Tab-separated table of C-alpha atoms and ligand atoms in Angstrom:
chain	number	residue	atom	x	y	z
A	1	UNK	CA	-21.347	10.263	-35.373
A	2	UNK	CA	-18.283	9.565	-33.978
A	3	UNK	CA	-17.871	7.470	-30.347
A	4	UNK	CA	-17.826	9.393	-27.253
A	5	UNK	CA	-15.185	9.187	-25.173
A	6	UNK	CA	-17.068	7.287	-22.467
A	7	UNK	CA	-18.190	4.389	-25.564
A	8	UNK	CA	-14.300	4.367	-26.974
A	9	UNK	CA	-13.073	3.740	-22.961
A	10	UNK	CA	-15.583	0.989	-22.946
A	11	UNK	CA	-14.645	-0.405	-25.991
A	12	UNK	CA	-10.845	-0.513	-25.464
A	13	UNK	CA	-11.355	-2.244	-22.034
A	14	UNK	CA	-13.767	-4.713	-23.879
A	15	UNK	CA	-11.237	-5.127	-26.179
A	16	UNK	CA	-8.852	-6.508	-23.314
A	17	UNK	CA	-10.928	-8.537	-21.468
A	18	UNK	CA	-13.978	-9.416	-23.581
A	19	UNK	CA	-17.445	-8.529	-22.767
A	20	UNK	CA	-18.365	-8.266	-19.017
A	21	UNK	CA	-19.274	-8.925	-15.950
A	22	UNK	CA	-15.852	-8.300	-15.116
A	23	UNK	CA	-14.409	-7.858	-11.701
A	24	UNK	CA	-11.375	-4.780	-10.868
A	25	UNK	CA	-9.101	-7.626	-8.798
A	26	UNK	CA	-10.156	-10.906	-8.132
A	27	UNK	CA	-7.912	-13.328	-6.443
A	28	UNK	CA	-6.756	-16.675	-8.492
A	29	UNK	CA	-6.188	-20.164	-5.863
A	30	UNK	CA	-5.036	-22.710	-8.865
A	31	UNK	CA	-1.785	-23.251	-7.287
A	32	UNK	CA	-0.947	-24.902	-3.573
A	33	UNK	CA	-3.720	-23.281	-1.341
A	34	UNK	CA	-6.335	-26.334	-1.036
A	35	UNK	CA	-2.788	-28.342	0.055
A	36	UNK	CA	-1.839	-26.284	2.444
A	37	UNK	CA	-5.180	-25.461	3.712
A	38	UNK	CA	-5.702	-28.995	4.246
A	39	UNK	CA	-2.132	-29.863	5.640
A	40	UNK	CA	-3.103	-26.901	8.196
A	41	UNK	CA	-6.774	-27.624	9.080
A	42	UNK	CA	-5.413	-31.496	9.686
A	43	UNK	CA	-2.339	-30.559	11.848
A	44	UNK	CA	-5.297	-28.569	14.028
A	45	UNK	CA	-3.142	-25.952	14.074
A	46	UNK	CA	-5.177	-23.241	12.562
A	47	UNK	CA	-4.835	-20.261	15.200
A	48	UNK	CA	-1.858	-18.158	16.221
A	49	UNK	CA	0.573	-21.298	16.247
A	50	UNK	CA	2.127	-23.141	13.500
A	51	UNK	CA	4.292	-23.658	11.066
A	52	UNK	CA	2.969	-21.474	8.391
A	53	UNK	CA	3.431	-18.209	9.696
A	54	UNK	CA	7.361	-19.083	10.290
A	55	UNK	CA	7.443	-20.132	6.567
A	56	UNK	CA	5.575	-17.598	5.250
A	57	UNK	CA	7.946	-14.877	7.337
A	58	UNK	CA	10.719	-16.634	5.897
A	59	UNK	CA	9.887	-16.608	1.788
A	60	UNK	CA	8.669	-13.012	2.528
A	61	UNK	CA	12.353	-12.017	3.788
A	62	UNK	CA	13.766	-14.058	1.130
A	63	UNK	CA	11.331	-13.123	-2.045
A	64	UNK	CA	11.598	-9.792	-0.840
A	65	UNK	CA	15.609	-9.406	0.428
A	66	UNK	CA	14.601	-7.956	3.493
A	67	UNK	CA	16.063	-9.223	7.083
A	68	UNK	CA	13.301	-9.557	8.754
A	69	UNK	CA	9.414	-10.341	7.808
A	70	UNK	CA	6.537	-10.090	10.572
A	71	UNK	CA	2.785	-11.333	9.553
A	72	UNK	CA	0.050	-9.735	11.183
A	73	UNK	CA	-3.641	-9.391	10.391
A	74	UNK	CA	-3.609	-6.518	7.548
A	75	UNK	CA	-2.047	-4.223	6.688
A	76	UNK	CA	-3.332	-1.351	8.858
A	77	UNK	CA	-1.694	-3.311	11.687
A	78	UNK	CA	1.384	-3.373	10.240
A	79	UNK	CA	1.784	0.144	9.467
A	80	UNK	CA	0.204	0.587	13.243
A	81	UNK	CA	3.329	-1.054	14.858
A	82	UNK	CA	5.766	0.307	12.506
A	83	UNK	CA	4.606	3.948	13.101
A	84	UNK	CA	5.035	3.171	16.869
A	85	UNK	CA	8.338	1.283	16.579
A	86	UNK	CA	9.211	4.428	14.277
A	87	UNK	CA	9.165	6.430	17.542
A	88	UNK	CA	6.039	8.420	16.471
A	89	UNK	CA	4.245	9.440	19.708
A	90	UNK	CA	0.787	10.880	20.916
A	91	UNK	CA	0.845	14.359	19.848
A	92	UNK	CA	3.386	14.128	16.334
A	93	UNK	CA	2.648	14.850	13.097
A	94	UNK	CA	3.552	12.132	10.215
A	95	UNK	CA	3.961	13.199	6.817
A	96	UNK	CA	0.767	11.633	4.678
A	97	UNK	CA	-0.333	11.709	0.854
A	98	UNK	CA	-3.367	13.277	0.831
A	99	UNK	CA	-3.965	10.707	-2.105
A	100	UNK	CA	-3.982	7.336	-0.278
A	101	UNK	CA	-6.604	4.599	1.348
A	102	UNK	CA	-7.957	5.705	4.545
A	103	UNK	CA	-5.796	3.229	6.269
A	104	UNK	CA	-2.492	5.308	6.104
A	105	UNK	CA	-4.037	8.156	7.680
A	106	UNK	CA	-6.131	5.737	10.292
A	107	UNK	CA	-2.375	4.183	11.711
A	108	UNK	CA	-1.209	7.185	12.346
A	109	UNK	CA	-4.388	8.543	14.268
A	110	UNK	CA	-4.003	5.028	16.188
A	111	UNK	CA	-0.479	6.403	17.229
A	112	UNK	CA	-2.556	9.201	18.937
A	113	UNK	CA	-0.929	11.058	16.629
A	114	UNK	CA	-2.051	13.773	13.793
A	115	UNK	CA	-1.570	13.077	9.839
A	116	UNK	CA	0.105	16.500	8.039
A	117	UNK	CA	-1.079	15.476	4.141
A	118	UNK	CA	1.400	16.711	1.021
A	119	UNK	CA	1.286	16.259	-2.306
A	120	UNK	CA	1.724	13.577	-4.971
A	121	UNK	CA	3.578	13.710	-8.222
A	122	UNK	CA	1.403	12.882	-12.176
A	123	UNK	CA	4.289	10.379	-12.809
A	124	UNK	CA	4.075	7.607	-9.971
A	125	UNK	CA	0.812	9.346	-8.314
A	126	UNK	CA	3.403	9.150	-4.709
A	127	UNK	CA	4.874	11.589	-2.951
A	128	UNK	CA	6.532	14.569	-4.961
A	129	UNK	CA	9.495	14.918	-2.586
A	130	UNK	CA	10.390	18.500	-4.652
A	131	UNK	CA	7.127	20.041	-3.512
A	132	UNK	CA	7.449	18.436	-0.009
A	133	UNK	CA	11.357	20.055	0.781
A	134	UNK	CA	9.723	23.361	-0.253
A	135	UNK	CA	6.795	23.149	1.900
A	136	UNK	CA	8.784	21.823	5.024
A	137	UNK	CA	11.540	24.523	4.692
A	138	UNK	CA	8.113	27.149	5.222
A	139	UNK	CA	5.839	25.393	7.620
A	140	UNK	CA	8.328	23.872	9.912
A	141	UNK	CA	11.711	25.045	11.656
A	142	UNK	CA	14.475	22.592	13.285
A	143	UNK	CA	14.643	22.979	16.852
A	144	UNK	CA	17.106	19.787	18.905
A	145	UNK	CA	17.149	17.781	15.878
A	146	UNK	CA	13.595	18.057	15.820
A	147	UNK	CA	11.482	19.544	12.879
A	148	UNK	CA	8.303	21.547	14.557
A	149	UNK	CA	5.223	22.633	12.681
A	150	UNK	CA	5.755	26.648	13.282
A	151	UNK	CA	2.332	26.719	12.542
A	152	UNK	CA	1.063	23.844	15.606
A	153	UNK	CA	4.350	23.716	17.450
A	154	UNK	CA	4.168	20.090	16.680
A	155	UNK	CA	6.881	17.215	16.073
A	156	UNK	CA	6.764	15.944	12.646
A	157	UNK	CA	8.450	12.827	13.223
A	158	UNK	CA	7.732	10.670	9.829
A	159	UNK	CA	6.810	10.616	6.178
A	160	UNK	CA	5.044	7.437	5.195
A	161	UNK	CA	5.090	7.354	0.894
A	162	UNK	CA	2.599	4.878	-0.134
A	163	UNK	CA	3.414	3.024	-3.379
A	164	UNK	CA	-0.026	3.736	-5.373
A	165	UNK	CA	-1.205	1.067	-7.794
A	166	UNK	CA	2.025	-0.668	-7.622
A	167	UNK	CA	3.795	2.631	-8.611
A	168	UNK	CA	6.928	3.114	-6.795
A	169	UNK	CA	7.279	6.687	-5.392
A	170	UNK	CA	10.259	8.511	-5.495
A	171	UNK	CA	11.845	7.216	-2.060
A	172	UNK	CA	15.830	7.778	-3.039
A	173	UNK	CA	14.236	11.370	-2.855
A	174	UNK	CA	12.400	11.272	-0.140
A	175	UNK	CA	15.128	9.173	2.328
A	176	UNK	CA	17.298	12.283	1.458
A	177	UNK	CA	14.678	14.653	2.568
A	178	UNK	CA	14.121	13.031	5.436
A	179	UNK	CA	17.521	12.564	6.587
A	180	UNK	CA	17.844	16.219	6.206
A	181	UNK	CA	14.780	16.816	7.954
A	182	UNK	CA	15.217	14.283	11.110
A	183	UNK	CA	12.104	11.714	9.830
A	184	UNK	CA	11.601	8.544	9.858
A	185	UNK	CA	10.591	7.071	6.630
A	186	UNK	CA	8.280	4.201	6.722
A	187	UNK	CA	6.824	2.688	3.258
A	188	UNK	CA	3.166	1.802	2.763
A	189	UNK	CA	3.560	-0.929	0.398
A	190	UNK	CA	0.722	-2.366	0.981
A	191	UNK	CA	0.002	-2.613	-2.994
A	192	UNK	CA	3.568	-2.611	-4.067
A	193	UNK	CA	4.395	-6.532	-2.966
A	194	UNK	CA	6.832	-6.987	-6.153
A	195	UNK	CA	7.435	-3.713	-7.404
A	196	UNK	CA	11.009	-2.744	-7.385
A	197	UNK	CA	12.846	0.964	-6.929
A	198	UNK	CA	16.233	0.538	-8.679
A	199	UNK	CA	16.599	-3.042	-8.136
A	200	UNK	CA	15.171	-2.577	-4.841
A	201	UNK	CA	11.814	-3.945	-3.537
A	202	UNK	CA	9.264	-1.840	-2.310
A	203	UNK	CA	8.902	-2.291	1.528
A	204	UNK	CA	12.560	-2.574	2.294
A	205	UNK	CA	13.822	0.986	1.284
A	206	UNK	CA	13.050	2.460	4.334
A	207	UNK	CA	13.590	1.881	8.016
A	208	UNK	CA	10.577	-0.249	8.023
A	209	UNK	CA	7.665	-1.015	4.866
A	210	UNK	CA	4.547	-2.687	5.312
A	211	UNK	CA	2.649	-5.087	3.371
A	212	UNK	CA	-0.794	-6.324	2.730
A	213	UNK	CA	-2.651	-9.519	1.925
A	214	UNK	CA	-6.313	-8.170	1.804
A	215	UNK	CA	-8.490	-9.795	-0.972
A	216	UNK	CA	-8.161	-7.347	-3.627
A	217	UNK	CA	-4.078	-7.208	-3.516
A	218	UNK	CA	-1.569	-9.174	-6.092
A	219	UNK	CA	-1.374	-12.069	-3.635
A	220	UNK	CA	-4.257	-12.899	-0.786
A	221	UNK	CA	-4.402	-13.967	2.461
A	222	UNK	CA	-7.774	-13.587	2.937
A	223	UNK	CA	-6.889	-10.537	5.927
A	224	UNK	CA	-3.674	-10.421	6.480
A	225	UNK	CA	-0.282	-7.888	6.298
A	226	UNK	CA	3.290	-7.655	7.129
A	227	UNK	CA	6.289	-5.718	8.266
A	228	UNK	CA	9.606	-6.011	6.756
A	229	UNK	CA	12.949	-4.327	8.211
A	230	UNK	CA	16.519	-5.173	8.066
A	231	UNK	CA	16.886	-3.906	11.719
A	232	UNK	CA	17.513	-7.258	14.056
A	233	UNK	CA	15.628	-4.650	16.921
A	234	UNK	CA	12.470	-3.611	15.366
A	235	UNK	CA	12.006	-6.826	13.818
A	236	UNK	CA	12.080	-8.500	17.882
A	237	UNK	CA	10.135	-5.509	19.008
A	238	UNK	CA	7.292	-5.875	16.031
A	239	UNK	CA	6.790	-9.711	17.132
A	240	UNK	CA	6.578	-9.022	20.551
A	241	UNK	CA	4.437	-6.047	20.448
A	242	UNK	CA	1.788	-8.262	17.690
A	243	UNK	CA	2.292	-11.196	19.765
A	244	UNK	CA	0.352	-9.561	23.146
A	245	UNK	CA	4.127	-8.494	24.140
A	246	UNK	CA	4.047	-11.814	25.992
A	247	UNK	CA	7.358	-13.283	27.595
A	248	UNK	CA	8.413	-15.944	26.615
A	249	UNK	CA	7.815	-19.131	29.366
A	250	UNK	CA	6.457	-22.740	29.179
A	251	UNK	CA	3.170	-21.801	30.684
A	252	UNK	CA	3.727	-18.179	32.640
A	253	UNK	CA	1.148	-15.393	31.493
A	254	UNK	CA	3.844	-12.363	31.744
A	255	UNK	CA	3.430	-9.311	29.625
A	256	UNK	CA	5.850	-6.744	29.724
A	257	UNK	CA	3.745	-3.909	28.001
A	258	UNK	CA	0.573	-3.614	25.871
A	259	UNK	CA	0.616	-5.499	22.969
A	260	UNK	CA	-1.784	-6.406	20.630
A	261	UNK	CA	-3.131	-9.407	19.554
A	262	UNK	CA	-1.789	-8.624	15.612
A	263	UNK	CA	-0.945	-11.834	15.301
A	264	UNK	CA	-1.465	-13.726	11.308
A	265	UNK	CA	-3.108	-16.506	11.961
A	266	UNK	CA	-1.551	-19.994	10.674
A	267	UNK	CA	-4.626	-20.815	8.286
A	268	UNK	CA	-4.101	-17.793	6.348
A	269	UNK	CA	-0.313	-17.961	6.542
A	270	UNK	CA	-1.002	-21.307	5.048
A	271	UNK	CA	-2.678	-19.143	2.309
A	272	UNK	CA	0.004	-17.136	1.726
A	273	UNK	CA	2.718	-19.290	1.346
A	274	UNK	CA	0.628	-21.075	-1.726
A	275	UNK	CA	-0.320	-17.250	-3.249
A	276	UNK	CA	3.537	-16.174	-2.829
A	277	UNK	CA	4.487	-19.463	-5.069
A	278	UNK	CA	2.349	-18.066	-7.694
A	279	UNK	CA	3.724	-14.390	-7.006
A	280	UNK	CA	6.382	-14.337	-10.377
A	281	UNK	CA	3.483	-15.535	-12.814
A	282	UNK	CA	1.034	-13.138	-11.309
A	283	UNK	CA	3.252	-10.508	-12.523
A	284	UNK	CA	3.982	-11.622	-15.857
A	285	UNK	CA	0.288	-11.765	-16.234
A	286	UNK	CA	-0.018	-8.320	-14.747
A	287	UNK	CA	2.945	-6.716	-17.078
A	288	UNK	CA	1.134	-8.803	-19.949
A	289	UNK	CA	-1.924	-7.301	-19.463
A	290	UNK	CA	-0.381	-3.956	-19.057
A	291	UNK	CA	0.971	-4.517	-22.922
A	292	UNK	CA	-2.799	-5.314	-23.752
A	293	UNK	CA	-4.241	-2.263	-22.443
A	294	UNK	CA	-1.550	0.076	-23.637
A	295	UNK	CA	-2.240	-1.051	-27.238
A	296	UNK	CA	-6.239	-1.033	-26.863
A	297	UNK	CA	-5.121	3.337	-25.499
A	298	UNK	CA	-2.039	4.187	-27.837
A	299	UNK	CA	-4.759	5.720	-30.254
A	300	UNK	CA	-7.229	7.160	-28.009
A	301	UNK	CA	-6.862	10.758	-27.475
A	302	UNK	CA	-8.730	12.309	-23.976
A	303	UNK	CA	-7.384	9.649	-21.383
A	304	UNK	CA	-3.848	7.968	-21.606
A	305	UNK	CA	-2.549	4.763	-19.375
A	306	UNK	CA	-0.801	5.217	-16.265
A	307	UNK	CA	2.819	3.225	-16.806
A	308	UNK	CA	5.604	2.864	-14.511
A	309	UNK	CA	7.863	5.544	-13.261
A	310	UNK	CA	11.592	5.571	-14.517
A	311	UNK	CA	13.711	3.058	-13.149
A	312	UNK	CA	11.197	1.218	-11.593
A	313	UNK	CA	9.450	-2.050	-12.015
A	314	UNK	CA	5.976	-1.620	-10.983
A	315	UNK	CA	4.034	-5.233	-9.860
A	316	UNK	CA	0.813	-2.858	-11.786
A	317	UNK	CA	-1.585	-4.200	-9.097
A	318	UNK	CA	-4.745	-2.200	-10.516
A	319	UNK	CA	-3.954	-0.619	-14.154
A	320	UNK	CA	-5.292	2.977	-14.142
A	321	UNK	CA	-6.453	5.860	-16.498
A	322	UNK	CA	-5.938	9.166	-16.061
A	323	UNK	CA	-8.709	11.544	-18.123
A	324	UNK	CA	-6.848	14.437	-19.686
A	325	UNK	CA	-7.776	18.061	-18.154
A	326	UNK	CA	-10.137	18.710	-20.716
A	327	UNK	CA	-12.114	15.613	-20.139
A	328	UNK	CA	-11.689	15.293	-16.424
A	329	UNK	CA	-15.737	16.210	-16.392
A	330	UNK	CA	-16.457	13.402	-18.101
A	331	UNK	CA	-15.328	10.823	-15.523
A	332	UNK	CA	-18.812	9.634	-14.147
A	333	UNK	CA	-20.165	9.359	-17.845
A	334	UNK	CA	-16.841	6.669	-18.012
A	335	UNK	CA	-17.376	5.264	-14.491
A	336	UNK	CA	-21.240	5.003	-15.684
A	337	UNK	CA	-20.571	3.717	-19.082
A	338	UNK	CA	-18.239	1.031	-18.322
A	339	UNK	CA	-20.087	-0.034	-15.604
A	340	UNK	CA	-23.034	-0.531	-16.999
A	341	UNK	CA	-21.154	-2.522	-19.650
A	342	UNK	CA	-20.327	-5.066	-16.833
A	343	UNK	CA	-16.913	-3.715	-16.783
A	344	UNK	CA	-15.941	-2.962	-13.263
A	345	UNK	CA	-13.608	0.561	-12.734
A	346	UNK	CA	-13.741	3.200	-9.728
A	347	UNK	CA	-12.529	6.264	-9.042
A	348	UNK	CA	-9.431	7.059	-6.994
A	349	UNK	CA	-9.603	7.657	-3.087
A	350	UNK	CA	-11.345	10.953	-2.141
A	351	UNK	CA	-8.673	12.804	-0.757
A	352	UNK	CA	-8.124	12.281	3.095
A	353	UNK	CA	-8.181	15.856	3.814
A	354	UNK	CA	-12.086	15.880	2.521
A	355	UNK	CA	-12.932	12.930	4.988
A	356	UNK	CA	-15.188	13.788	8.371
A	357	UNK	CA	-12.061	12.177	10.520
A	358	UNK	CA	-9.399	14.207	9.144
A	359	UNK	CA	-10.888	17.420	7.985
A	360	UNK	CA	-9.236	19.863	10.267
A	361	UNK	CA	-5.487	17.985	9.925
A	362	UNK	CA	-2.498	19.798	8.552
A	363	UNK	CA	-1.917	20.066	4.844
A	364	UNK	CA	0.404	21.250	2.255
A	365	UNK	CA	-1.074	23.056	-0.975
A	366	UNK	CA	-2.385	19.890	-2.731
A	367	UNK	CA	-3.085	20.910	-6.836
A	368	UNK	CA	-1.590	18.327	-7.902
A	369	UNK	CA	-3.386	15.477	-5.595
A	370	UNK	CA	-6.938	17.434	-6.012
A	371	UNK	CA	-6.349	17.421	-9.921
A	372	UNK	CA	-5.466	13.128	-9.689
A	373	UNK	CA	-8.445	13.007	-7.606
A	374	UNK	CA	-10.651	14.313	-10.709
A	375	UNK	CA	-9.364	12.586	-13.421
A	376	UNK	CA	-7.813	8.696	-12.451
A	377	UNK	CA	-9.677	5.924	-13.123
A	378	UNK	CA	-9.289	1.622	-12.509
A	379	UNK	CA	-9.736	-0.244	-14.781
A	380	UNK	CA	-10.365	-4.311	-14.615
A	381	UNK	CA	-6.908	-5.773	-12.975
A	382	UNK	CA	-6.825	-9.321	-12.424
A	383	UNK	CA	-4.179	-11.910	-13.136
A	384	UNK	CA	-6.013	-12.652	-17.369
A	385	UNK	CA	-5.427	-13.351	-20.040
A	386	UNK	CA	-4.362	-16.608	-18.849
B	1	LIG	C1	-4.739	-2.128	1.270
B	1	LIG	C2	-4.021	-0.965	1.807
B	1	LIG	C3	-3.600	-0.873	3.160
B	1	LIG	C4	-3.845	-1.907	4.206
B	1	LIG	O1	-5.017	-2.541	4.095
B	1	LIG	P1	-5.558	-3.732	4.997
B	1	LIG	O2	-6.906	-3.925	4.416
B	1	LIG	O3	-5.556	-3.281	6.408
B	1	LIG	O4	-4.668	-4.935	4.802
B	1	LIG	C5	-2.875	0.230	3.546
B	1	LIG	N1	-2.581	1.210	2.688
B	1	LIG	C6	-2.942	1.159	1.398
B	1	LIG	C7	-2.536	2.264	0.495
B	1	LIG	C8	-3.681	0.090	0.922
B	1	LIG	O5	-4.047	0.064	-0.370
């Protein structure tokens, strides 16, 4: 009898990494991080002062090309302030995949503000900005510049594509649909730190793009996240709004406003500014194993490797699998088989629209997101073979 499709996954993932246990994303410290750790934990400097963070800021701008670079805690901060600093108020609507982590849909909610969740495209899993421009020009209407939800009489005031798996959406798209529709486009690139869109890197193609340094992304942290813009103004107004929006003054407590104490501490900036050394051979080893896997699938038929959209350079954070239609109800027997097997994969996000917090928010029609939902699959990720 012939393999299953479930025993030939297994077996082409074993084939990559050899026999489990065998983690999705682990992180890899064989570079500067005990050094800096220890130059930071002896300089006592360990809290929301220091050196660090100002270095770290400054090889993010420059790795990355953007202006400006602001570390806070994670990621969800980072997309809070930017949403904010985006002018999105209590009461908008901001354009959301339905396919994302929770934490894009959480930001804007901490804006006091309502997610409206669209649809994502089979080739980069992001955003399909085709089915988006036809499902503004029917939902909404523009009324003083604005574009209003006919349906809620709401504002939508920004799109936020996420970059999933590395994957860059299609933003040269998307920035022209939301310059004809009056948004704001702020990236989610939380695990796109690398990936590039034409040349570009993910995180600067909008007006702002966040970043983030959780455990499981391409370079670690331990918590952590950033903004990047190339506006002089937003970049001021994200460190003063992380930063408690406290005035500056040698020892005067004056706030201007309510910030928020977003602020990356110096011990994990210390972190990052080992991990982001290490940043250029974490991708070759990514795009290497990438070329591993692809060989291990060309000859399986029922499931086929995600790759990277055209024109893009994808940093392929977590290497997915997307089941074909006709085996989409097979995907626990994989998620069971492999696992079992030691060989760590999950499923993609449940779509936001199904979770308790966002059930009754907006939405477009979503066939293509609800079919992705059914059928991707992660497969081990980290930074091997060596
Ligand atoms: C990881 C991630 C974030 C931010 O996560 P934090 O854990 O807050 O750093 C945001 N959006 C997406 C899509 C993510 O994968």
């Amino acid at each position: 009898m012939s393999p299953s499709l479930p025993q030939q996954i297994t077996a082409a993932i074993a084939s990559v990494v050899g026999a489990g246990p065998v983690c999705l994303h682990e992180p890899q410290f064989r570079g500067n991080e005990w050094a800096y750790l220890k130059e930071c934990l002896d300089s006592t400097f360990v809290s929301s002062v220091g050196k660090f963070v100002d270095r770290f800021e400054a090889d993010l701008a420059a790795y990355t090309g953007a202006k400006h670079a602001v570390a806070v805690v994670n990621g969800t901060a980072a997309l809070h302030i930017s949403l904010m600093l985006a002018g999105v108020q209590p009461g908008d609507e901001v354009l959301v995949p339905a396919l994302t982590f929770v934490a894009t849909a959480n930001a804007v909610r901490y804006c006091g503000a309502t997610p409206h969740f669209v649809d994502s495209e089979t080739k980069s899993l992001g955003m399909d900005a085709v089915a988006l421009r036809a499902h503004l020009e029917e939902a909404t209407e523009r009324r003083g510049g604005l574009c209003i939800n006919r349906t809620s009489g709401r504002v939508v005031r920004a799109l936020v594509p996420m970059h999933t798996f590395g994957h860059p959406a299609d933003v040269e798209s998307l920035l022209a649909l939301a310059r004809d529709f009056g948004l704001a486009l702020v990236e989610d690139a939380a695990e796109a730190l690398g990936s590039t869109y034409h040349g570009r890197y993910a995180g600067t193609l909008g007006l702002m793009g966040t970043l983030s340094f959780n455990g499981n992304k391409t370079i670690t942290t331990g918590g952590g996240g950033a903004i990047l813009t190339d506006d002089p103004v937003l970049a001021k107004r994200a460190k003063h709004l992380t930063t408690t929006a406290k005035l500056p003054h040698r020892w005067a407590f004056e706030h201007d406003e309510v910030g928020y104490n977003y602020r990356m501490p110096n011990i994990n900036a210390a972190l990052g500014c080992a991990q982001l050394e290490r940043l250029p051979e974490f991708l070759d080893a990514k795009r290497r194993l990438h070329g591993a896997y692809q060989a291990a699938f060309e000859s399986l038929s029922g499931a086929s490797l995600l790759g990277e959209p055209a024109g893009c350079r994808s940093n392929f954070w977590l290497q997915a699998i997307l089941l074909d239609e006709s085996a989409a109800d097979q995907r626990d027997a994989v998620l069971a088989a492999t696992n079992d097997a030691g060989l760590m994969t999950r499923p993609i996000w449940t779509l936001m629209h199904r979770l308790t917090p966002f059930r009754d928010c907006p939405r477009a029609e979503l066939p293509v997101a609800e079919s992705l939902e059914r059928r991707v699959i992660n497969i081990p990720s980290s930074t091997y073979p060596a």
